[in-house]
XYZ file of C-alpha atoms in Angstrom:
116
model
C 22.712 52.731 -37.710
C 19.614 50.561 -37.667
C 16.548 52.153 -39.529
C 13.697 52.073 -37.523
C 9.909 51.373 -39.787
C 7.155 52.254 -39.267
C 5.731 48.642 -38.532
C 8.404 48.221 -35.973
C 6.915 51.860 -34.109
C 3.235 50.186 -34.679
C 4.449 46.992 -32.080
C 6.087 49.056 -30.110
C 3.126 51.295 -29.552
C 0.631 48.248 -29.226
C 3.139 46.478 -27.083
C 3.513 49.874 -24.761
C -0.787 50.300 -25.127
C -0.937 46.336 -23.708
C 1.324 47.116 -20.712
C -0.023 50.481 -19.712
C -3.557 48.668 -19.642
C -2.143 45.866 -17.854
C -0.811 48.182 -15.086
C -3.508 50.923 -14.865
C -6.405 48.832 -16.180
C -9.504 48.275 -14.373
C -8.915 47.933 -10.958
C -12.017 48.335 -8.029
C -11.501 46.389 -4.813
C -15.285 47.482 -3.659
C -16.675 45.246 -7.070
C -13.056 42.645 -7.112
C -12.890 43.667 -10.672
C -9.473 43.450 -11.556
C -7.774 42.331 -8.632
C -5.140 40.329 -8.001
C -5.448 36.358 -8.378
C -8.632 37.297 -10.670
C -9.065 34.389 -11.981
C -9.583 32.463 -8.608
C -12.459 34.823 -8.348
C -16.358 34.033 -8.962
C -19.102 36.340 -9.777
C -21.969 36.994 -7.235
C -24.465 39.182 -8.495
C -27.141 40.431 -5.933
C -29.730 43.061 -7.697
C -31.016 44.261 -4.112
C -27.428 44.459 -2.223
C -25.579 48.003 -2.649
C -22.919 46.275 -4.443
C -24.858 44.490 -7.550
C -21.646 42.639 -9.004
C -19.301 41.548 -7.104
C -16.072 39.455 -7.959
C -15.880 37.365 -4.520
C -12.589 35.047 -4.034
C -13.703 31.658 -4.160
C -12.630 31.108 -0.189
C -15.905 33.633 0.222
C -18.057 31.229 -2.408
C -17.370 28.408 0.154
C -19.154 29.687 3.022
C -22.954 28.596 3.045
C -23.669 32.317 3.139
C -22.060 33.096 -0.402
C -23.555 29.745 -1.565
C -27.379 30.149 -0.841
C -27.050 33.569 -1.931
C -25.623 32.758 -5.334
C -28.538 30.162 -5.790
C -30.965 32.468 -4.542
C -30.163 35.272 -6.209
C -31.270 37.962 -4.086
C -31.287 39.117 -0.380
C -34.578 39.395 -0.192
C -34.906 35.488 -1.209
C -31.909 34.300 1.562
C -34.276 36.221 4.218
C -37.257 34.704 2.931
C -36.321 31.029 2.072
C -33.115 30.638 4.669
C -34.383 32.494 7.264
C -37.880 31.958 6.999
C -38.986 35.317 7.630
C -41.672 37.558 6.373
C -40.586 40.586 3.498
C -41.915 43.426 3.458
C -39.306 46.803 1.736
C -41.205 49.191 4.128
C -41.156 46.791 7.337
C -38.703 48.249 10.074
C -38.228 44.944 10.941
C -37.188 43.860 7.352
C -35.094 46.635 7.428
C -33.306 45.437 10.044
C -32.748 41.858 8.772
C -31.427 43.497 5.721
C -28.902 45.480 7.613
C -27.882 42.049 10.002
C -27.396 40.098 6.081
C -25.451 43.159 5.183
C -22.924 42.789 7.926
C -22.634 39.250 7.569
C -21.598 39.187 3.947
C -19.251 42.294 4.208
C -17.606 40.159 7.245
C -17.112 37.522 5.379
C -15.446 38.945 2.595
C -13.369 41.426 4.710
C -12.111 37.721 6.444
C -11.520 36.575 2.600
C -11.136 39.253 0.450
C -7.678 41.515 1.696
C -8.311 44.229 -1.200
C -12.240 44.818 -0.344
């Protein structure tokens, strides 16, 4: 009968600590964190969209959307350099542009992105 020690139990409970994270680690489709194929994924953050950080597959980063709003850095910046529209947060009618950029990123990544 082989004697287990206690440095063998130590692996085992390391080894069984790597795989549990591995299979019930981060995972949030709405952000991309964790998903599968994660590391054909790029970061766009966006401080004034309702999803700061997102993990975008890099099929989303080659749409000129994605792009000018990765060098940009903000929506607000897309609608005023890209579009070449007036800003204003308590404007109905920037309110509205907002909304139209909204649905054109989420479309894109729901064409891209098959967890989001």
């Amino acid at each position: 009968m082989a004697l287990v020690r206690e440095v063998d139990i130590d692996e085992l409970v390391a080894e069984n600590k790597r795989r549990y994270d591995e299979i019930y680690g981060t995972y949030n489709p709405w952000t991309g964190e964790g998903c599968y194929d994660f590391e054909h994924r790029e970061l766009l953050e966006l401080p004034d969209f309702m999803i700061k950080k997102m993990w975008v597959p890099r099929e989303c980063m080659r749409t000129l959307l994605y792009r000018g709003l990765k060098q940009l850095g903000s929506m607000k910046e897309y609608i005023i350099r890209v579009w070449g529209k007036e800003y204003n947060e308590k404007s109905y009618y920037t309110k509205q542009l907002k909304m139209v950029l909204t649905f054109e990123i989420m479309k894109v990544r729901f064409r891209e992105d098959p967890e989001f």
